[in-house]
GROMACS .gro file of C-alpha atoms in nm:
model
   85
    1UNK     CA    1  -0.869  -0.278  -0.271
    2UNK     CA    2  -1.160  -0.108  -0.105
    3UNK     CA    3  -1.084   0.259  -0.149
    4UNK     CA    4  -1.385   0.474  -0.238
    5UNK     CA    5  -1.172   0.792  -0.239
    6UNK     CA    6  -0.919   0.668  -0.493
    7UNK     CA    7  -1.023   0.337  -0.651
    8UNK     CA    8  -0.752   0.132  -0.828
    9UNK     CA    9  -0.880   0.234  -1.172
   10UNK     CA   10  -0.769   0.592  -1.101
   11UNK     CA   11  -0.418   0.475  -1.010
   12UNK     CA   12  -0.404   0.266  -1.326
   13UNK     CA   13  -0.493   0.570  -1.538
   14UNK     CA   14  -0.229   0.784  -1.365
   15UNK     CA   15   0.037   0.514  -1.412
   16UNK     CA   16  -0.043   0.492  -1.784
   17UNK     CA   17  -0.024   0.871  -1.815
   18UNK     CA   18   0.313   0.884  -1.636
   19UNK     CA   19   0.467   0.631  -1.872
   20UNK     CA   20   0.652   0.299  -1.869
   21UNK     CA   21   0.854   0.367  -1.554
   22UNK     CA   22   0.547   0.435  -1.337
   23UNK     CA   23   0.460   0.183  -1.067
   24UNK     CA   24   0.109   0.123  -0.935
   25UNK     CA   25   0.067  -0.105  -0.634
   26UNK     CA   26  -0.276  -0.220  -0.519
   27UNK     CA   27  -0.312  -0.359  -0.168
   28UNK     CA   28  -0.585  -0.624  -0.150
   29UNK     CA   29  -0.831  -0.584   0.138
   30UNK     CA   30  -0.712  -0.233   0.218
   31UNK     CA   31  -0.844   0.116   0.181
   32UNK     CA   32  -0.685   0.456   0.145
   33UNK     CA   33  -0.443   0.459   0.441
   34UNK     CA   34  -0.185   0.201   0.337
   35UNK     CA   35   0.116   0.420   0.419
   36UNK     CA   36   0.076   0.317   0.784
   37UNK     CA   37   0.165  -0.041   0.688
   38UNK     CA   38   0.540  -0.088   0.754
   39UNK     CA   39   0.617  -0.293   0.442
   40UNK     CA   40   0.462  -0.034   0.211
   41UNK     CA   41   0.602   0.264   0.395
   42UNK     CA   42   0.949   0.111   0.363
   43UNK     CA   43   0.899   0.038  -0.008
   44UNK     CA   44   0.789   0.396  -0.077
   45UNK     CA   45   1.087   0.538   0.115
   46UNK     CA   46   1.328   0.312  -0.079
   47UNK     CA   47   1.164   0.419  -0.405
   48UNK     CA   48   1.189   0.790  -0.326
   49UNK     CA   49   1.544   0.769  -0.189
   50UNK     CA   50   1.678   0.565  -0.483
   51UNK     CA   51   1.973   0.729  -0.656
   52UNK     CA   52   1.860   0.634  -1.006
   53UNK     CA   53   1.566   0.495  -1.203
   54UNK     CA   54   1.704   0.141  -1.219
   55UNK     CA   55   1.731   0.122  -0.840
   56UNK     CA   56   1.386   0.273  -0.791
   57UNK     CA   57   1.228   0.031  -1.037
   58UNK     CA   58   1.378  -0.268  -0.851
   59UNK     CA   59   1.206  -0.177  -0.522
   60UNK     CA   60   1.004  -0.480  -0.416
   61UNK     CA   61   0.650  -0.405  -0.297
   62UNK     CA   62   0.520  -0.762  -0.323
   63UNK     CA   63   0.465  -0.757   0.053
   64UNK     CA   64   0.139  -0.576  -0.030
   65UNK     CA   65  -0.001  -0.901  -0.170
   66UNK     CA   66   0.076  -1.092   0.152
   67UNK     CA   67  -0.087  -0.855   0.399
   68UNK     CA   68  -0.367  -1.026   0.591
   69UNK     CA   69  -0.725  -0.917   0.557
   70UNK     CA   70  -0.814  -0.689   0.848
   71UNK     CA   71  -1.055  -0.822   1.106
   72UNK     CA   72  -1.403  -0.680   1.073
   73UNK     CA   73  -1.494  -0.729   1.437
   74UNK     CA   74  -1.258  -0.690   1.730
   75UNK     CA   75  -1.345  -0.898   2.036
   76UNK     CA   76  -1.483  -0.674   2.311
   77UNK     CA   77  -1.204  -0.764   2.554
   78UNK     CA   78  -0.936  -0.651   2.309
   79UNK     CA   79  -1.117  -0.330   2.222
   80UNK     CA   80  -1.142  -0.235   2.588
   81UNK     CA   81  -0.775  -0.299   2.672
   82UNK     CA   82  -0.608  -0.049   2.446
   83UNK     CA   83  -0.558   0.093   2.100
   84UNK     CA   84  -0.558  -0.120   1.788
   85UNK     CA   85  -0.223  -0.234   1.656
   0.00000   0.00000   0.00000
């Protein structure tokens, strides 16, 4: 994870402080704005909307590990045709 605002070590410390039911997910090759990624947004919503701890703790966020590395350079033709997706 490449997040200068909140590096993974800070999340690890918070998770330890919260206790054994805390969950800390690190998205490789991503920065601070991971809530725009559909798989993570859906996982967070399922976690928050869970009716009990057991259901919340079973939420699968492994999709974070499969997200592709973002392209560093966008070909000029694509950049000129519209917004990034």
